[in-house]
Amino acid sequence: MEDRLYAAAGWVLARAGWRPRLEAYAGYGTPDRVRVLARVVLSPQRPGAPNRDALRAGRRGFRHFLTVPAPERRVRIEVGGRTTTVTSDRAGYVDVELATGEALTDGWHTALVTCLDGPDLGEAEAPVRVLDESTRFGVVSDIDDTTMVTAVPRPLLAAWNTFVRHSSARRAVPGMPELYRNIQRAHPDAAFFYLSTGAWNTAGTLRAFLSRHSYPPGPLLLTDWGPTLTGWFRSGQAHKRASLDLLMSWFPHVRWVLIGDDGQHDVEIYQDYARRRPDRVRVVAIRQLTGGQQVLAGNAPHVGNGSPTGSGPRTGNGARSGAGTGAGPDSGPDAGPDAGTATAGPGGSPVPTVAGPDGDELGRRLATVPGVLDDGDPA
C-alpha cells in the first residue's frame, strides 16, 4: 500500500515538474571502509538554497514528513579514490558499505553522491567521519529529551512539538551543550554519534539544532518513518540496539560513553550493553526526567524504568559504584556512595552509571569518573 501511494504521488509530481534531489546524511567508517548514507526524493525545481538545513529549521514540524521518495534511482558515489554506482531502495534510501581505494585519515571526509537518473545530474556531499585505531574515546547520545526538550513521554505534547511547533523553537536541555563541549575539550579526537528513533525526514532540522546550540558535530543515526511488514511503527529499541551493535563491530578499539534519558528505554538498553560489553562501555550517563514526566510516561518516578537514584555513580549491573553487594543496611539501592566495595560487570571491570536532571549535574557526577572529563584513560 505504501509503495502504491508513493508511486501515485511520484507520477503526479513528476508531471508537475518535480525532479529527483539528493539528501546526504553524515556517515562513518574506518580508513579502508566507509558507510555512506543518502536519500533520493522528489523536489520542485527552484533555485538552490545555500543553507537548506537553516530553511528547514523554520518550518512547522509536520512539513518534514511531507516528502515523496524516488525509488530505484541510480546513484554514483565517489569516496576514497573509488567510484561505485548503486540503486536507491524502495523508500529512496542509499545505505551502503564501500571499500575505499586509498587509506583515509582519522577525521572528516566527503563522499560525492550523484543521482544519475533525471534531466539534471543532482549532486550532494555526504560527510563521513573516519575513526582509525588511534581513536579510543566515543560518545553515543540520544536526542529527544537528552540533547533537546521534546517531551516524548507525554504523547500530546510530543506531537505538538514534533508536528506543530516551528523546528527552530526547540530548546536544548539545560547544561547539555556545555557538557558535550567539555567532553570534547578533554578528548579532542573523540567521535560523537547521535542515536535517535526519530525519522530521517527530520535530519536537516536536527543538524541545524545541534549546530545552533554548538553540540560537537557527529553522524545522526535515525530510522525510517511509517509502517513495516510487521506493524504500523518501527521498533525504537531494535533500531538503537542494531545501531550500537554496528558501531561496536566497526570500531572495536573505541570505548563508549552512552548518554540518554530515563523516559523510555535508554536505561535498559545501555545497562544491558554495560553488562554484556563492559570492555566497550566507559560509562552510562542518564538524564532524569521529573516525577511528573515519569508518571505521564507510565513509569513509577525513577523506579520502574530502572533509572539510577542517589548521588554516586552506579556500576554496570545497576549498583552504585561503591555500593556493596551484601545484605547489610548499606547495600540497598539507596546506599550512600561510600558504602561497601564496587561490584564488577560480567567478565570485566565495573561500568559506572551516573544520573542527573540536567547537564550541569551530569557533569559534576561524570567528573568523578576517571578518564571522562579529563584526558586520562584508565584501564
XYZ file of C-alpha atoms in Angstrom:
379
model
C 0.000 0.000 0.000
C 2.763 2.432 0.937
C 4.630 1.693 -2.303
C 1.472 2.294 -4.345
C 0.813 5.617 -2.636
C 4.386 6.752 -3.240
C 4.218 5.605 -6.874
C 0.979 7.515 -7.488
C 2.290 10.647 -5.786
C 5.566 10.390 -7.679
C 3.756 10.114 -11.027
C 1.652 13.222 -10.289
C 4.597 15.271 -9.029
C 6.826 14.254 -11.950
C 4.156 15.545 -14.350
C 4.128 18.767 -12.330
C 7.840 19.215 -12.963
C 9.330 17.803 -9.762
C 12.741 16.189 -10.174
C 14.931 13.827 -8.114
C 17.017 15.571 -5.458
C 19.660 14.075 -3.184
C 19.646 14.477 0.571
C 23.020 13.488 2.006
C 23.499 12.342 5.596
C 26.712 12.003 7.592
C 28.166 8.504 7.532
C 31.141 6.892 9.211
C 33.915 4.448 8.565
C 37.444 3.195 9.008
C 40.492 4.072 6.889
C 39.629 1.292 4.403
C 35.833 1.011 4.622
C 33.013 3.563 4.879
C 29.251 3.622 5.301
C 27.601 6.234 3.048
C 24.047 7.441 3.724
C 21.755 9.457 1.452
C 18.220 9.593 0.098
C 16.705 10.439 -3.275
C 13.452 12.394 -3.006
C 11.293 14.347 -5.431
C 11.567 18.108 -5.193
C 10.153 21.076 -7.105
C 12.508 22.866 -9.442
C 13.616 26.022 -7.677
C 16.892 27.880 -7.154
C 19.002 26.020 -4.624
C 19.264 27.473 -1.135
C 22.783 27.932 0.270
C 21.761 26.514 3.636
C 18.845 24.119 3.260
C 19.104 22.977 6.895
C 18.569 26.540 8.149
C 15.477 26.931 5.977
C 14.057 23.640 7.220
C 14.574 24.732 10.817
C 11.988 27.468 10.246
C 9.267 25.057 9.120
C 6.498 23.630 11.217
C 7.355 20.076 12.162
C 4.736 18.267 10.067
C 6.236 19.614 6.824
C 9.338 17.472 7.293
C 7.198 14.364 6.830
C 5.670 15.531 3.537
C 8.324 14.003 1.315
C 7.968 11.657 -1.622
C 10.869 9.259 -2.227
C 12.369 8.479 -5.596
C 12.986 4.702 -5.515
C 15.146 2.642 -7.832
C 17.339 5.547 -8.947
C 20.957 5.040 -9.915
C 23.337 6.846 -7.587
C 27.072 7.260 -8.124
C 29.298 7.505 -5.034
C 32.873 8.784 -5.143
C 34.891 8.400 -1.953
C 38.442 7.473 -1.025
C 39.632 7.312 -4.626
C 36.961 4.817 -5.680
C 33.723 5.248 -7.673
C 30.719 2.953 -7.221
C 27.194 3.003 -8.646
C 24.306 1.750 -6.501
C 20.498 1.930 -6.629
C 18.220 3.641 -4.111
C 15.819 1.311 -2.279
C 12.013 1.322 -2.280
C 11.959 4.346 0.047
C 14.656 6.220 -1.850
C 17.419 5.473 0.659
C 21.039 4.748 -0.107
C 22.790 2.939 2.760
C 25.913 1.170 1.550
C 29.253 -0.003 2.888
C 32.098 0.593 0.454
C 35.782 -0.253 0.404
C 37.986 2.775 -0.208
C 40.629 2.868 -2.907
C 43.107 4.605 -0.621
C 43.524 4.713 3.153
C 41.600 7.586 4.751
C 42.998 9.502 7.696
C 41.202 9.931 11.005
C 38.686 12.790 10.858
C 36.065 14.104 8.456
C 35.978 13.244 4.761
C 33.480 13.806 1.949
C 31.703 11.372 -0.356
C 30.394 12.941 -3.567
C 26.945 11.494 -4.285
C 25.320 11.958 -7.709
C 21.870 10.926 -8.917
C 22.279 9.641 -12.464
C 18.545 9.406 -13.302
C 16.885 12.676 -14.178
C 17.187 15.580 -16.580
C 19.956 17.102 -14.481
C 22.689 15.339 -12.539
C 21.865 16.152 -8.923
C 24.866 16.150 -6.610
C 25.352 16.298 -2.852
C 28.278 15.962 -0.486
C 27.898 13.350 2.239
C 30.240 13.866 5.216
C 31.961 10.734 6.517
C 33.524 10.525 9.985
C 36.514 8.186 9.819
C 37.913 6.643 13.009
C 41.301 4.963 12.887
C 42.749 2.775 15.631
C 44.171 5.785 17.464
C 40.624 6.862 18.396
C 39.776 5.313 21.747
C 37.015 7.601 23.030
C 33.499 7.808 21.603
C 30.132 9.222 22.650
C 26.721 7.863 21.660
C 23.932 10.234 22.629
C 20.173 10.036 22.447
C 18.495 13.189 21.113
C 14.900 13.529 22.357
C 14.830 14.722 25.982
C 18.591 14.236 26.184
C 20.004 16.976 23.965
C 16.714 18.751 23.198
C 13.486 19.182 25.150
C 10.930 17.079 23.279
C 8.661 15.620 25.998
C 8.468 12.250 24.211
C 6.933 10.552 27.303
C 3.969 12.956 27.023
C 2.337 11.970 23.720
C 0.177 15.062 23.157
C 2.983 17.490 23.973
C 5.471 15.451 21.954
C 3.089 15.504 18.987
C 2.731 19.283 19.329
C 6.499 19.733 19.496
C 7.078 17.395 16.549
C 4.304 18.326 14.128
C 3.069 21.846 15.002
C 5.827 23.978 16.506
C 8.412 25.604 14.302
C 11.515 23.459 14.403
C 13.680 26.467 15.290
C 11.731 26.847 18.563
C 13.215 23.664 20.033
C 15.122 24.192 23.298
C 18.275 22.446 24.462
C 18.206 20.534 27.735
C 19.899 22.899 30.219
C 23.609 22.310 30.592
C 23.862 19.556 27.973
C 25.610 21.546 25.209
C 28.214 22.689 27.736
C 28.699 19.122 28.996
C 29.311 17.786 25.484
C 31.756 20.580 24.728
C 33.607 19.821 27.975
C 33.908 16.181 26.918
C 35.199 17.302 23.527
C 37.764 19.618 25.139
C 39.038 16.749 27.280
C 39.140 14.405 24.254
C 39.679 16.447 21.060
C 39.744 13.312 18.907
C 36.528 11.864 20.355
C 33.835 10.723 17.940
C 30.231 11.785 18.642
C 27.191 9.902 17.301
C 23.577 10.992 17.826
C 21.260 7.974 18.029
C 17.508 8.529 17.930
C 14.287 6.796 16.987
C 13.391 9.936 15.042
C 12.794 9.810 11.296
C 15.341 10.679 8.628
C 12.844 13.305 7.467
C 13.948 15.444 10.410
C 17.702 15.084 9.825
C 18.147 18.613 8.469
C 16.307 20.132 11.418
C 18.303 18.081 13.908
C 21.586 19.079 12.272
C 20.560 22.729 12.454
C 19.540 22.344 16.130
C 22.802 20.674 17.129
C 24.815 23.293 15.259
C 22.805 26.204 16.683
C 23.491 25.024 20.229
C 27.164 24.210 19.486
C 26.969 20.476 20.129
C 30.023 18.646 18.724
C 29.375 17.512 15.142
C 28.698 13.844 14.513
C 26.661 11.459 12.352
C 22.950 11.091 13.016
C 21.671 7.531 13.349
C 17.939 7.804 12.626
C 15.272 5.497 11.229
C 12.569 5.494 8.572
C 9.070 6.709 9.387
C 5.954 4.687 8.741
C 4.659 1.095 8.766
C 6.685 -2.071 8.365
C 5.730 -5.568 7.232
C 5.028 -6.487 10.868
C 3.438 -3.365 12.334
C 2.399 0.256 11.953
C 5.574 1.624 13.533
C 9.210 0.578 13.663
C 10.729 -0.669 16.896
C 12.784 2.068 18.522
C 14.545 -0.410 20.807
C 15.530 -2.643 17.892
C 16.886 0.366 15.982
C 19.008 1.526 18.898
C 20.382 -1.936 19.602
C 21.187 -2.562 15.944
C 22.949 0.818 15.693
C 25.011 0.169 18.820
C 25.937 -3.287 17.541
C 27.122 -1.772 14.269
C 29.253 0.869 15.977
C 30.872 -1.689 18.257
C 31.591 -4.022 15.354
C 33.049 -1.247 13.189
C 35.173 0.264 15.950
C 36.383 -2.469 18.364
C 39.106 -0.126 19.660
C 36.660 2.510 20.981
C 35.198 2.638 24.492
C 31.896 4.472 24.557
C 30.163 6.979 26.782
C 26.432 6.213 26.415
C 24.184 9.204 27.165
C 20.383 9.048 27.273
C 17.338 9.713 29.441
C 15.055 7.626 31.598
C 11.805 8.452 29.812
C 11.725 5.367 27.629
C 14.248 2.546 27.113
C 17.712 4.099 27.236
C 18.434 2.867 30.762
C 17.524 -0.722 29.921
C 19.418 -0.744 26.623
C 22.562 0.995 27.855
C 22.875 -1.043 31.045
C 22.399 -4.225 29.037
C 25.424 -3.267 26.931
C 27.333 -2.302 30.072
C 26.682 -5.792 31.498
C 27.438 -7.682 28.281
C 30.264 -5.500 26.968
C 31.979 -3.865 29.957
C 35.181 -3.655 27.924
C 33.429 -1.463 25.347
C 31.393 0.870 27.580
C 33.222 3.506 29.595
C 30.245 4.991 31.471
C 26.465 5.333 31.173
C 25.011 8.817 31.800
C 21.249 9.189 32.224
C 19.313 12.429 32.271
C 16.465 12.008 34.771
C 13.025 13.334 33.911
C 10.860 14.831 36.632
C 8.489 12.679 38.656
C 5.502 14.155 36.827
C 7.009 13.332 33.454
C 7.676 9.782 34.606
C 4.091 9.276 35.732
C 2.800 10.568 32.405
C 5.182 8.149 30.685
C 3.621 5.255 32.592
C 6.580 4.772 34.947
C 6.914 4.989 38.689
C 9.129 8.041 39.299
C 12.748 6.887 38.820
C 11.981 3.323 39.898
C 10.019 1.209 37.406
C 12.121 2.288 34.465
C 15.433 1.355 36.025
C 16.663 4.916 36.445
C 19.510 5.269 38.937
C 18.916 7.205 42.114
C 21.200 8.622 44.722
C 24.343 10.683 44.255
C 27.021 8.126 43.436
C 27.785 6.536 40.088
C 26.461 3.015 39.662
C 28.251 0.024 38.223
C 27.098 -1.749 35.077
C 24.946 -4.235 36.984
C 22.803 -1.444 38.449
C 24.591 -0.912 41.777
C 26.219 2.443 42.505
C 29.978 2.451 42.335
C 30.899 1.991 45.953
C 27.663 0.196 46.884
C 28.134 -3.203 48.494
C 26.510 -6.408 47.399
C 25.990 -7.896 50.831
C 22.752 -7.966 52.794
C 23.784 -5.206 55.159
C 21.871 -1.960 55.634
C 24.208 -0.080 53.284
C 23.817 -2.463 50.356
C 20.369 -1.438 49.106
C 19.553 0.839 46.175
C 19.668 3.959 48.363
C 23.014 3.271 49.953
C 25.460 6.169 50.015
C 28.280 6.492 47.502
C 30.892 5.335 50.011
C 29.168 2.150 51.141
C 30.907 -1.165 50.557
C 33.042 -2.237 47.596
C 32.326 -1.753 43.891
C 30.975 -4.769 42.012
C 32.084 -5.797 38.527
C 30.072 -6.496 35.421
C 30.352 -9.961 33.871
C 33.824 -10.573 32.539
C 35.262 -7.106 33.129
C 35.722 -4.064 35.308
C 32.729 -2.086 36.652
C 30.910 0.236 34.263
C 29.626 3.206 36.262
C 26.230 4.782 35.663
C 25.573 8.370 36.673
C 22.288 10.256 36.604
C 21.105 13.816 36.977
C 18.277 16.133 35.893
C 20.391 18.286 33.572
C 23.803 18.665 32.011
C 25.261 20.566 34.955
C 24.504 17.774 37.418
C 25.580 15.079 34.987
C 28.842 16.964 34.500
C 29.503 17.054 38.247
C 28.913 13.316 38.508
C 30.900 12.458 35.395
C 33.796 14.409 36.879
C 34.072 11.623 39.476
C 34.573 9.009 36.729
C 38.264 8.896 35.708
C 39.005 9.494 32.050
C 35.729 11.169 31.041
C 36.149 14.893 31.720
C 39.936 14.604 31.912
C 42.385 13.187 29.408
C 43.259 10.125 31.458
C 42.456 6.663 30.107
C 42.149 4.202 32.981
C 42.485 0.514 32.210
